[in-house]
Amino acid sequence: MVKTCAILCAAGKGTRFGGDTPKQFLFLKDKMVIEYSLEVFEKSHFIDGVVMLVPQGFEDIVKSLKEKYSKVIYWDYGGKERADTVKKGLEILKNKCDIVAIHDAARPFITLQLIEKLVKEVEVHLAVAPGILAKDTVKFVVDGHIQKTLPRFNICLIQTPQVFKFDLIYKGYKMFKDELFTDDLQYVELMGIKPKIIENSSVNFKITTKEDLLIAEAIVEKGYW
Ligand SMILES: Nc1ccn([C@@H]2O[C@H](COP(=O)(O)OP(=O)(O)OP(=O)(O)O)[C@@H](O)[C@H]2O)c(=O)n1
Ligand SMILES: C[C@](O)(CO)[C@H](O)COP(=O)(O)O
């Protein structure tokens, strides 16, 4: 039976957001940002276990989350960069799962339907991720000056969970162990894989700055979530 585990990347400090509490532990109405993803993983028939990577200093919160969400099988401290965090998650899950979903805890609005589609598609495509096609005109800019306009219909803003056959992404992170790519897809793109993109809602945005939390609050307040 194919086993799918999630690596929940929650070890960031939230520099761009500011404040003492990392954004993934801030409350969004009645629960923490991170709990929105944990709840979906808990309910999903396509996720068998969750490994949570967290920053140092929030052990009480983390232990309470592990108690509350039965699918959290393990937690550990993340690394300096997101890629370092993912590497730790992959080592924890080595030989323990067939498919891995790597997700930003700062993206609270994932759905059961999205998880199901990503996990089903990865059987065929080996690497799959949600994304949204650019809705604005896109320019290539250097030192504040436009160099050229990029073809908008070929520009996709990539989200998470990024889902992989475990052995593939594990091999990618080993092959390019000195790289610190900003997402996980790049580790398999350089292996010649062309990951499949699943067009998704822009509601699955990443809470990065304070303004993003205001938008997230409005989404929850309006009952959109
Ligand atoms: N060393 C890191 C850095 C980031 N993340 C996680 O990766 C996701 C996306 O990262 P980002 O939005 O950049 O979060 P931060 O690194 O916390 O933000 P900043 O860059 O503003 O510090 C977040 O859920 C974050 O917690 C992580 O697990 N480990
Ligand atoms: C992984 C990611 O969310 C895909 O868009 C993004 O690259 C994370 O970037 P960050 O700077 O670590 O937030």
PDB file of C-alpha atoms and ligand atoms in Angstrom:
ATOM      1  CA  MET A   1       0.000   0.000   0.000  1.00  0.00           C
ATOM      2  CA  VAL A   2       1.461   3.353  -1.085  1.00  0.00           C
ATOM      3  CA  LYS A   3       2.327   5.511   1.886  1.00  0.00           C
ATOM      4  CA  THR A   4       2.289   9.309   1.657  1.00  0.00           C
ATOM      5  CA  CYS A   5       3.780  11.587   4.294  1.00  0.00           C
ATOM      6  CA  ALA A   6       3.896  15.363   4.558  1.00  0.00           C
ATOM      7  CA  ILE A   7       6.859  17.489   5.567  1.00  0.00           C
ATOM      8  CA  LEU A   8       5.396  20.610   7.166  1.00  0.00           C
ATOM      9  CA  CYS A   9       7.946  23.424   6.891  1.00  0.00           C
ATOM     10  CA  ALA A  10       7.338  25.568   9.984  1.00  0.00           C
ATOM     11  CA  ALA A  11      10.870  26.498  11.062  1.00  0.00           C
ATOM     12  CA  GLY A  12      11.052  29.991   9.596  1.00  0.00           C
ATOM     13  CA  LYS A  13      11.587  33.113  11.685  1.00  0.00           C
ATOM     14  CA  GLY A  14       9.273  35.368   9.693  1.00  0.00           C
ATOM     15  CA  THR A  15      11.783  38.189   9.164  1.00  0.00           C
ATOM     16  CA  ARG A  16       9.676  39.894   6.487  1.00  0.00           C
ATOM     17  CA  PHE A  17       6.640  39.680   8.746  1.00  0.00           C
ATOM     18  CA  GLY A  18       8.351  41.034  11.835  1.00  0.00           C
ATOM     19  CA  GLY A  19       7.528  40.490  15.488  1.00  0.00           C
ATOM     20  CA  ASP A  20       8.688  37.899  18.048  1.00  0.00           C
ATOM     21  CA  THR A  21       6.290  35.106  17.106  1.00  0.00           C
ATOM     22  CA  PRO A  22       6.838  33.417  13.744  1.00  0.00           C
ATOM     23  CA  LYS A  23       3.772  33.938  11.547  1.00  0.00           C
ATOM     24  CA  GLN A  24       2.942  30.206  11.402  1.00  0.00           C
ATOM     25  CA  PHE A  25       2.211  30.338  15.161  1.00  0.00           C
ATOM     26  CA  LEU A  26       0.086  33.498  15.046  1.00  0.00           C
ATOM     27  CA  PHE A  27      -3.660  33.118  15.475  1.00  0.00           C
ATOM     28  CA  LEU A  28      -5.911  33.410  12.448  1.00  0.00           C
ATOM     29  CA  LYS A  29      -9.343  33.733  14.059  1.00  0.00           C
ATOM     30  CA  ASP A  30      -9.688  30.666  16.359  1.00  0.00           C
ATOM     31  CA  LYS A  31      -6.536  28.700  15.577  1.00  0.00           C
ATOM     32  CA  MET A  32      -2.893  29.170  14.628  1.00  0.00           C
ATOM     33  CA  VAL A  33      -1.924  29.558  10.987  1.00  0.00           C
ATOM     34  CA  ILE A  34      -0.118  26.192  11.083  1.00  0.00           C
ATOM     35  CA  GLU A  35      -3.258  24.438  12.299  1.00  0.00           C
ATOM     36  CA  TYR A  36      -5.121  25.095   9.075  1.00  0.00           C
ATOM     37  CA  SER A  37      -2.722  22.785   7.239  1.00  0.00           C
ATOM     38  CA  LEU A  38      -2.584  20.268  10.107  1.00  0.00           C
ATOM     39  CA  GLU A  39      -6.380  20.021  10.054  1.00  0.00           C
ATOM     40  CA  VAL A  40      -6.455  19.260   6.337  1.00  0.00           C
ATOM     41  CA  PHE A  41      -3.691  16.687   6.657  1.00  0.00           C
ATOM     42  CA  GLU A  42      -5.533  15.130   9.617  1.00  0.00           C
ATOM     43  CA  LYS A  43      -8.722  14.730   7.567  1.00  0.00           C
ATOM     44  CA  SER A  44      -7.094  13.682   4.304  1.00  0.00           C
ATOM     45  CA  HIS A  45      -7.288  10.012   3.314  1.00  0.00           C
ATOM     46  CA  PHE A  46      -4.232  10.699   1.157  1.00  0.00           C
ATOM     47  CA  ILE A  47      -1.854  11.709   3.961  1.00  0.00           C
ATOM     48  CA  ASP A  48      -0.661   8.964   6.323  1.00  0.00           C
ATOM     49  CA  GLY A  49       1.682  10.961   8.524  1.00  0.00           C
ATOM     50  CA  VAL A  50       3.141  14.428   9.098  1.00  0.00           C
ATOM     51  CA  VAL A  51       6.673  15.428  10.070  1.00  0.00           C
ATOM     52  CA  MET A  52       6.771  18.950  11.487  1.00  0.00           C
ATOM     53  CA  LEU A  53       9.977  21.029  11.363  1.00  0.00           C
ATOM     54  CA  VAL A  54       9.950  23.977  13.751  1.00  0.00           C
ATOM     55  CA  PRO A  55      12.144  26.794  15.104  1.00  0.00           C
ATOM     56  CA  GLN A  56      13.835  26.522  18.487  1.00  0.00           C
ATOM     57  CA  GLY A  57      12.021  28.103  21.427  1.00  0.00           C
ATOM     58  CA  PHE A  58       8.442  27.051  20.673  1.00  0.00           C
ATOM     59  CA  GLU A  59       8.545  23.543  22.122  1.00  0.00           C
ATOM     60  CA  ASP A  60       5.378  24.011  24.238  1.00  0.00           C
ATOM     61  CA  ILE A  61       3.340  24.980  21.191  1.00  0.00           C
ATOM     62  CA  VAL A  62       4.841  22.143  19.147  1.00  0.00           C
ATOM     63  CA  LYS A  63       4.188  19.516  21.784  1.00  0.00           C
ATOM     64  CA  SER A  64       0.565  20.666  22.116  1.00  0.00           C
ATOM     65  CA  LEU A  65       0.146  20.432  18.342  1.00  0.00           C
ATOM     66  CA  LYS A  66       1.549  16.894  18.335  1.00  0.00           C
ATOM     67  CA  GLU A  67      -0.975  15.983  21.025  1.00  0.00           C
ATOM     68  CA  LYS A  68      -3.852  17.582  19.123  1.00  0.00           C
ATOM     69  CA  TYR A  69      -3.100  16.184  15.654  1.00  0.00           C
ATOM     70  CA  SER A  70      -2.685  12.417  15.678  1.00  0.00           C
ATOM     71  CA  LYS A  71      -1.053  12.275  12.248  1.00  0.00           C
ATOM     72  CA  VAL A  72       1.979  14.253  13.461  1.00  0.00           C
ATOM     73  CA  ILE A  73       4.396  11.329  13.801  1.00  0.00           C
ATOM     74  CA  TYR A  74       7.527  13.335  14.513  1.00  0.00           C
ATOM     75  CA  TRP A  75       8.824  16.834  14.967  1.00  0.00           C
ATOM     76  CA  ASP A  76      12.319  18.271  14.921  1.00  0.00           C
ATOM     77  CA  TYR A  77      14.075  21.598  14.556  1.00  0.00           C
ATOM     78  CA  GLY A  78      14.415  22.947  11.048  1.00  0.00           C
ATOM     79  CA  GLY A  79      17.547  24.335   9.449  1.00  0.00           C
ATOM     80  CA  LYS A  80      18.901  27.791   8.668  1.00  0.00           C
ATOM     81  CA  GLU A  81      17.279  27.943   5.238  1.00  0.00           C
ATOM     82  CA  ARG A  82      14.083  26.299   4.003  1.00  0.00           C
ATOM     83  CA  ALA A  83      16.134  23.806   1.956  1.00  0.00           C
ATOM     84  CA  ASP A  84      18.016  22.789   5.101  1.00  0.00           C
ATOM     85  CA  THR A  85      14.689  22.202   6.824  1.00  0.00           C
ATOM     86  CA  VAL A  86      13.424  20.034   3.984  1.00  0.00           C
ATOM     87  CA  LYS A  87      16.651  18.005   4.013  1.00  0.00           C
ATOM     88  CA  LYS A  88      16.050  17.204   7.684  1.00  0.00           C
ATOM     89  CA  GLY A  89      12.487  16.169   6.943  1.00  0.00           C
ATOM     90  CA  LEU A  90      13.612  13.900   4.116  1.00  0.00           C
ATOM     91  CA  GLU A  91      16.187  12.194   6.340  1.00  0.00           C
ATOM     92  CA  ILE A  92      13.514  11.570   8.984  1.00  0.00           C
ATOM     93  CA  LEU A  93      11.227   9.998   6.367  1.00  0.00           C
ATOM     94  CA  LYS A  94      13.896   7.965   4.544  1.00  0.00           C
ATOM     95  CA  ASN A  95      12.610   4.413   3.891  1.00  0.00           C
ATOM     96  CA  LYS A  96       9.324   5.349   5.576  1.00  0.00           C
ATOM     97  CA  CYS A  97       7.162   6.554   2.703  1.00  0.00           C
ATOM     98  CA  ASP A  98       6.684   6.290  -1.065  1.00  0.00           C
ATOM     99  CA  ILE A  99       5.361   9.790  -1.719  1.00  0.00           C
ATOM    100  CA  VAL A 100       6.186  13.006   0.114  1.00  0.00           C
ATOM    101  CA  ALA A 101       4.222  16.282   0.153  1.00  0.00           C
ATOM    102  CA  ILE A 102       6.410  19.249   1.144  1.00  0.00           C
ATOM    103  CA  HIS A 103       4.314  22.159   2.389  1.00  0.00           C
ATOM    104  CA  ASP A 104       4.788  25.645   3.804  1.00  0.00           C
ATOM    105  CA  ALA A 105       3.014  26.044   7.148  1.00  0.00           C
ATOM    106  CA  ALA A 106       2.641  29.719   6.121  1.00  0.00           C
ATOM    107  CA  ARG A 107       0.106  28.630   3.466  1.00  0.00           C
ATOM    108  CA  PRO A 108      -3.045  27.952   5.537  1.00  0.00           C
ATOM    109  CA  PHE A 109      -5.610  27.557   2.780  1.00  0.00           C
ATOM    110  CA  ILE A 110      -4.962  24.147   1.241  1.00  0.00           C
ATOM    111  CA  THR A 111      -7.882  21.813   0.587  1.00  0.00           C
ATOM    112  CA  LEU A 112      -8.647  18.099   0.728  1.00  0.00           C
ATOM    113  CA  GLN A 113      -9.379  18.225  -2.995  1.00  0.00           C
ATOM    114  CA  LEU A 114      -5.980  19.744  -3.766  1.00  0.00           C
ATOM    115  CA  ILE A 115      -4.150  17.112  -1.701  1.00  0.00           C
ATOM    116  CA  GLU A 116      -6.061  14.300  -3.428  1.00  0.00           C
ATOM    117  CA  LYS A 117      -5.337  15.668  -6.907  1.00  0.00           C
ATOM    118  CA  LEU A 118      -1.621  16.225  -6.215  1.00  0.00           C
ATOM    119  CA  VAL A 119      -1.142  12.743  -4.751  1.00  0.00           C
ATOM    120  CA  LYS A 120      -3.003  11.074  -7.618  1.00  0.00           C
ATOM    121  CA  GLU A 121      -1.095  13.049 -10.272  1.00  0.00           C
ATOM    122  CA  VAL A 122       2.318  12.256  -8.780  1.00  0.00           C
ATOM    123  CA  GLU A 123       1.814   8.581  -9.618  1.00  0.00           C
ATOM    124  CA  VAL A 124       2.082   9.595 -13.278  1.00  0.00           C
ATOM    125  CA  HIS A 125       4.235  12.731 -13.231  1.00  0.00           C
ATOM    126  CA  LEU A 126       6.714  11.946 -10.364  1.00  0.00           C
ATOM    127  CA  ALA A 127       6.661  15.631  -9.288  1.00  0.00           C
ATOM    128  CA  VAL A 128       3.579  17.854  -9.020  1.00  0.00           C
ATOM    129  CA  ALA A 129       2.794  21.253  -7.540  1.00  0.00           C
ATOM    130  CA  PRO A 130      -0.038  23.783  -7.470  1.00  0.00           C
ATOM    131  CA  GLY A 131       0.391  27.139  -9.138  1.00  0.00           C
ATOM    132  CA  ILE A 132      -1.420  30.143 -10.529  1.00  0.00           C
ATOM    133  CA  LEU A 133      -0.901  31.734 -13.927  1.00  0.00           C
ATOM    134  CA  ALA A 134       0.242  35.333 -13.693  1.00  0.00           C
ATOM    135  CA  LYS A 135      -2.704  37.766 -13.813  1.00  0.00           C
ATOM    136  CA  ASP A 136      -0.553  40.870 -14.238  1.00  0.00           C
ATOM    137  CA  THR A 137       1.903  41.789 -16.928  1.00  0.00           C
ATOM    138  CA  VAL A 138       5.334  40.428 -15.973  1.00  0.00           C
ATOM    139  CA  LYS A 139       8.613  42.256 -16.555  1.00  0.00           C
ATOM    140  CA  PHE A 140      12.230  41.152 -16.189  1.00  0.00           C
ATOM    141  CA  VAL A 141      13.871  43.928 -14.116  1.00  0.00           C
ATOM    142  CA  VAL A 142      17.519  44.617 -13.274  1.00  0.00           C
ATOM    143  CA  ASP A 143      18.516  47.410 -10.864  1.00  0.00           C
ATOM    144  CA  GLY A 144      14.990  48.803 -10.984  1.00  0.00           C
ATOM    145  CA  HIS A 145      14.851  49.065 -14.761  1.00  0.00           C
ATOM    146  CA  ILE A 146      12.774  46.940 -17.110  1.00  0.00           C
ATOM    147  CA  GLN A 147      14.866  44.811 -19.451  1.00  0.00           C
ATOM    148  CA  LYS A 148      12.009  42.962 -21.150  1.00  0.00           C
ATOM    149  CA  THR A 149       8.401  41.825 -20.874  1.00  0.00           C
ATOM    150  CA  LEU A 150       7.939  38.097 -20.253  1.00  0.00           C
ATOM    151  CA  PRO A 151       5.129  36.111 -21.926  1.00  0.00           C
ATOM    152  CA  ARG A 152       2.483  36.128 -19.197  1.00  0.00           C
ATOM    153  CA  PHE A 153       0.836  32.926 -20.402  1.00  0.00           C
ATOM    154  CA  ASN A 154       4.090  31.059 -19.614  1.00  0.00           C
ATOM    155  CA  ILE A 155       4.527  32.520 -16.126  1.00  0.00           C
ATOM    156  CA  CYS A 156       3.244  30.422 -13.220  1.00  0.00           C
ATOM    157  CA  LEU A 157       3.485  31.446  -9.574  1.00  0.00           C
ATOM    158  CA  ILE A 158       4.292  28.251  -7.712  1.00  0.00           C
ATOM    159  CA  GLN A 159       2.717  27.223  -4.410  1.00  0.00           C
ATOM    160  CA  THR A 160       2.948  24.233  -2.073  1.00  0.00           C
ATOM    161  CA  PRO A 161       2.415  21.339  -1.268  1.00  0.00           C
ATOM    162  CA  GLN A 162       5.038  20.182  -3.736  1.00  0.00           C
ATOM    163  CA  VAL A 163       4.550  16.449  -4.076  1.00  0.00           C
ATOM    164  CA  PHE A 164       7.127  13.910  -5.178  1.00  0.00           C
ATOM    165  CA  LYS A 165       7.968  10.255  -5.421  1.00  0.00           C
ATOM    166  CA  PHE A 166      10.097  10.114  -2.304  1.00  0.00           C
ATOM    167  CA  ASP A 167      13.190   8.516  -3.874  1.00  0.00           C
ATOM    168  CA  LEU A 168      13.251  11.159  -6.616  1.00  0.00           C
ATOM    169  CA  ILE A 169      13.275  14.221  -4.379  1.00  0.00           C
ATOM    170  CA  TYR A 170      15.629  12.516  -1.912  1.00  0.00           C
ATOM    171  CA  LYS A 171      18.053  11.880  -4.793  1.00  0.00           C
ATOM    172  CA  GLY A 172      17.673  15.476  -6.009  1.00  0.00           C
ATOM    173  CA  TYR A 173      18.553  16.923  -2.621  1.00  0.00           C
ATOM    174  CA  LYS A 174      21.578  14.580  -2.480  1.00  0.00           C
ATOM    175  CA  MET A 175      22.744  15.443  -6.007  1.00  0.00           C
ATOM    176  CA  PHE A 176      22.520  19.189  -5.393  1.00  0.00           C
ATOM    177  CA  LYS A 177      23.365  19.116  -1.693  1.00  0.00           C
ATOM    178  CA  ASP A 178      25.293  22.393  -1.811  1.00  0.00           C
ATOM    179  CA  GLU A 179      22.409  24.304  -3.393  1.00  0.00           C
ATOM    180  CA  LEU A 180      19.834  26.260  -1.410  1.00  0.00           C
ATOM    181  CA  PHE A 181      16.999  26.497  -3.922  1.00  0.00           C
ATOM    182  CA  THR A 182      13.916  28.436  -2.844  1.00  0.00           C
ATOM    183  CA  ASP A 183      11.612  25.558  -3.658  1.00  0.00           C
ATOM    184  CA  ASP A 184      11.797  21.782  -3.981  1.00  0.00           C
ATOM    185  CA  LEU A 185      10.839  21.454  -7.640  1.00  0.00           C
ATOM    186  CA  GLN A 186      14.194  22.916  -8.679  1.00  0.00           C
ATOM    187  CA  TYR A 187      15.978  19.893  -7.213  1.00  0.00           C
ATOM    188  CA  VAL A 188      14.255  17.598  -9.715  1.00  0.00           C
ATOM    189  CA  GLU A 189      14.115  20.056 -12.627  1.00  0.00           C
ATOM    190  CA  LEU A 190      17.914  19.893 -12.711  1.00  0.00           C
ATOM    191  CA  MET A 191      17.582  16.119 -13.013  1.00  0.00           C
ATOM    192  CA  GLY A 192      15.646  16.637 -16.240  1.00  0.00           C
ATOM    193  CA  ILE A 193      12.208  16.107 -14.691  1.00  0.00           C
ATOM    194  CA  LYS A 194       9.438  18.398 -15.941  1.00  0.00           C
ATOM    195  CA  PRO A 195       7.066  18.637 -12.948  1.00  0.00           C
ATOM    196  CA  LYS A 196       3.348  18.846 -13.610  1.00  0.00           C
ATOM    197  CA  ILE A 197       1.598  22.024 -12.497  1.00  0.00           C
ATOM    198  CA  ILE A 198      -1.951  21.857 -11.168  1.00  0.00           C
ATOM    199  CA  GLU A 199      -3.664  25.200 -11.643  1.00  0.00           C
ATOM    200  CA  ASN A 200      -4.927  26.278  -8.239  1.00  0.00           C
ATOM    201  CA  SER A 201      -6.653  29.144  -6.435  1.00  0.00           C
ATOM    202  CA  SER A 202      -4.696  32.249  -5.471  1.00  0.00           C
ATOM    203  CA  VAL A 203      -6.269  31.773  -2.031  1.00  0.00           C
ATOM    204  CA  ASN A 204      -3.437  29.283  -1.407  1.00  0.00           C
ATOM    205  CA  PHE A 205      -1.050  32.229  -0.990  1.00  0.00           C
ATOM    206  CA  LYS A 206       1.823  32.315   1.467  1.00  0.00           C
ATOM    207  CA  ILE A 207       1.531  34.592   4.498  1.00  0.00           C
ATOM    208  CA  THR A 208       4.811  36.497   4.224  1.00  0.00           C
ATOM    209  CA  THR A 209       4.092  40.049   5.411  1.00  0.00           C
ATOM    210  CA  LYS A 210       1.607  41.665   7.794  1.00  0.00           C
ATOM    211  CA  GLU A 211      -0.609  42.648   4.868  1.00  0.00           C
ATOM    212  CA  ASP A 212      -0.941  38.978   3.951  1.00  0.00           C
ATOM    213  CA  LEU A 213      -2.331  38.198   7.395  1.00  0.00           C
ATOM    214  CA  LEU A 214      -4.958  40.921   6.942  1.00  0.00           C
ATOM    215  CA  ILE A 215      -6.028  39.275   3.682  1.00  0.00           C
ATOM    216  CA  ALA A 216      -6.109  35.855   5.364  1.00  0.00           C
ATOM    217  CA  GLU A 217      -8.254  37.257   8.189  1.00  0.00           C
ATOM    218  CA  ALA A 218     -10.710  38.698   5.651  1.00  0.00           C
ATOM    219  CA  ILE A 219     -10.926  35.318   3.897  1.00  0.00           C
ATOM    220  CA  VAL A 220     -11.739  33.575   7.183  1.00  0.00           C
ATOM    221  CA  GLU A 221     -14.112  36.336   8.359  1.00  0.00           C
ATOM    222  CA  LYS A 222     -16.062  36.133   5.114  1.00  0.00           C
ATOM    223  CA  GLY A 223     -16.515  32.426   5.694  1.00  0.00           C
ATOM    224  CA  TYR A 224     -14.633  31.677   2.485  1.00  0.00           C
ATOM    225  CA  TRP A 225     -12.737  29.176   4.583  1.00  0.00           C
TER     226      TRP A 225
HETATM  227  N1  LIG B   1      14.713  27.784   7.548  1.00  0.00           N
HETATM  228  C1  LIG B   1      13.407  27.759   7.202  1.00  0.00           C
HETATM  229  C2  LIG B   1      12.797  28.845   6.511  1.00  0.00           C
HETATM  230  C3  LIG B   1      11.462  28.789   6.186  1.00  0.00           C
HETATM  231  N2  LIG B   1      10.754  27.686   6.553  1.00  0.00           N
HETATM  232  C4  LIG B   1       9.330  27.607   6.266  1.00  0.00           C
HETATM  233  O1  LIG B   1       9.138  27.666   4.877  1.00  0.00           O
HETATM  234  C5  LIG B   1       7.905  28.363   4.590  1.00  0.00           C
HETATM  235  C6  LIG B   1       8.142  29.461   3.579  1.00  0.00           C
HETATM  236  O2  LIG B   1       9.166  30.287   4.050  1.00  0.00           O
HETATM  237  P1  LIG B   1       9.004  31.883   4.279  1.00  0.00           P
HETATM  238  O3  LIG B   1       7.643  32.337   3.920  1.00  0.00           O
HETATM  239  O4  LIG B   1      10.174  32.553   3.680  1.00  0.00           O
HETATM  240  O5  LIG B   1       9.112  31.925   5.872  1.00  0.00           O
HETATM  241  P2  LIG B   1      10.255  32.627   6.714  1.00  0.00           P
HETATM  242  O6  LIG B   1      11.592  32.107   6.292  1.00  0.00           O
HETATM  243  O7  LIG B   1       9.847  32.484   8.123  1.00  0.00           O
HETATM  244  O8  LIG B   1      10.079  34.156   6.261  1.00  0.00           O
HETATM  245  P3  LIG B   1      11.255  35.242   6.080  1.00  0.00           P
HETATM  246  O9  LIG B   1      11.972  34.836   4.811  1.00  0.00           O
HETATM  247  O10 LIG B   1      10.492  36.521   5.943  1.00  0.00           O
HETATM  248  O11 LIG B   1      12.111  35.152   7.298  1.00  0.00           O
HETATM  249  C7  LIG B   1       7.365  28.891   5.913  1.00  0.00           C
HETATM  250  O12 LIG B   1       6.289  28.080   6.333  1.00  0.00           O
HETATM  251  C8  LIG B   1       8.561  28.774   6.851  1.00  0.00           C
HETATM  252  O13 LIG B   1       8.177  28.506   8.194  1.00  0.00           O
HETATM  253  C9  LIG B   1      11.333  26.613   7.225  1.00  0.00           C
HETATM  254  O14 LIG B   1      10.655  25.634   7.552  1.00  0.00           O
HETATM  255  N3  LIG B   1      12.650  26.663   7.524  1.00  0.00           N
HETATM  256  C1  LIG B   2       8.348  27.143  -1.649  1.00  0.00           C
HETATM  257  C2  LIG B   2       7.665  28.418  -2.091  1.00  0.00           C
HETATM  258  O1  LIG B   2       6.550  28.683  -1.264  1.00  0.00           O
HETATM  259  C3  LIG B   2       7.202  28.244  -3.516  1.00  0.00           C
HETATM  260  O2  LIG B   2       6.697  29.459  -4.020  1.00  0.00           O
HETATM  261  C4  LIG B   2       8.595  29.629  -1.993  1.00  0.00           C
HETATM  262  O3  LIG B   2       9.704  29.460  -2.857  1.00  0.00           O
HETATM  263  C5  LIG B   2       9.088  29.830  -0.587  1.00  0.00           C
HETATM  264  O4  LIG B   2       9.912  30.988  -0.586  1.00  0.00           O
HETATM  265  P1  LIG B   2      10.324  31.624   0.814  1.00  0.00           P
HETATM  266  O5  LIG B   2      11.216  32.781   0.507  1.00  0.00           O
HETATM  267  O6  LIG B   2      11.030  30.498   1.563  1.00  0.00           O
HETATM  268  O7  LIG B   2       9.052  32.027   1.462  1.00  0.00           O
END
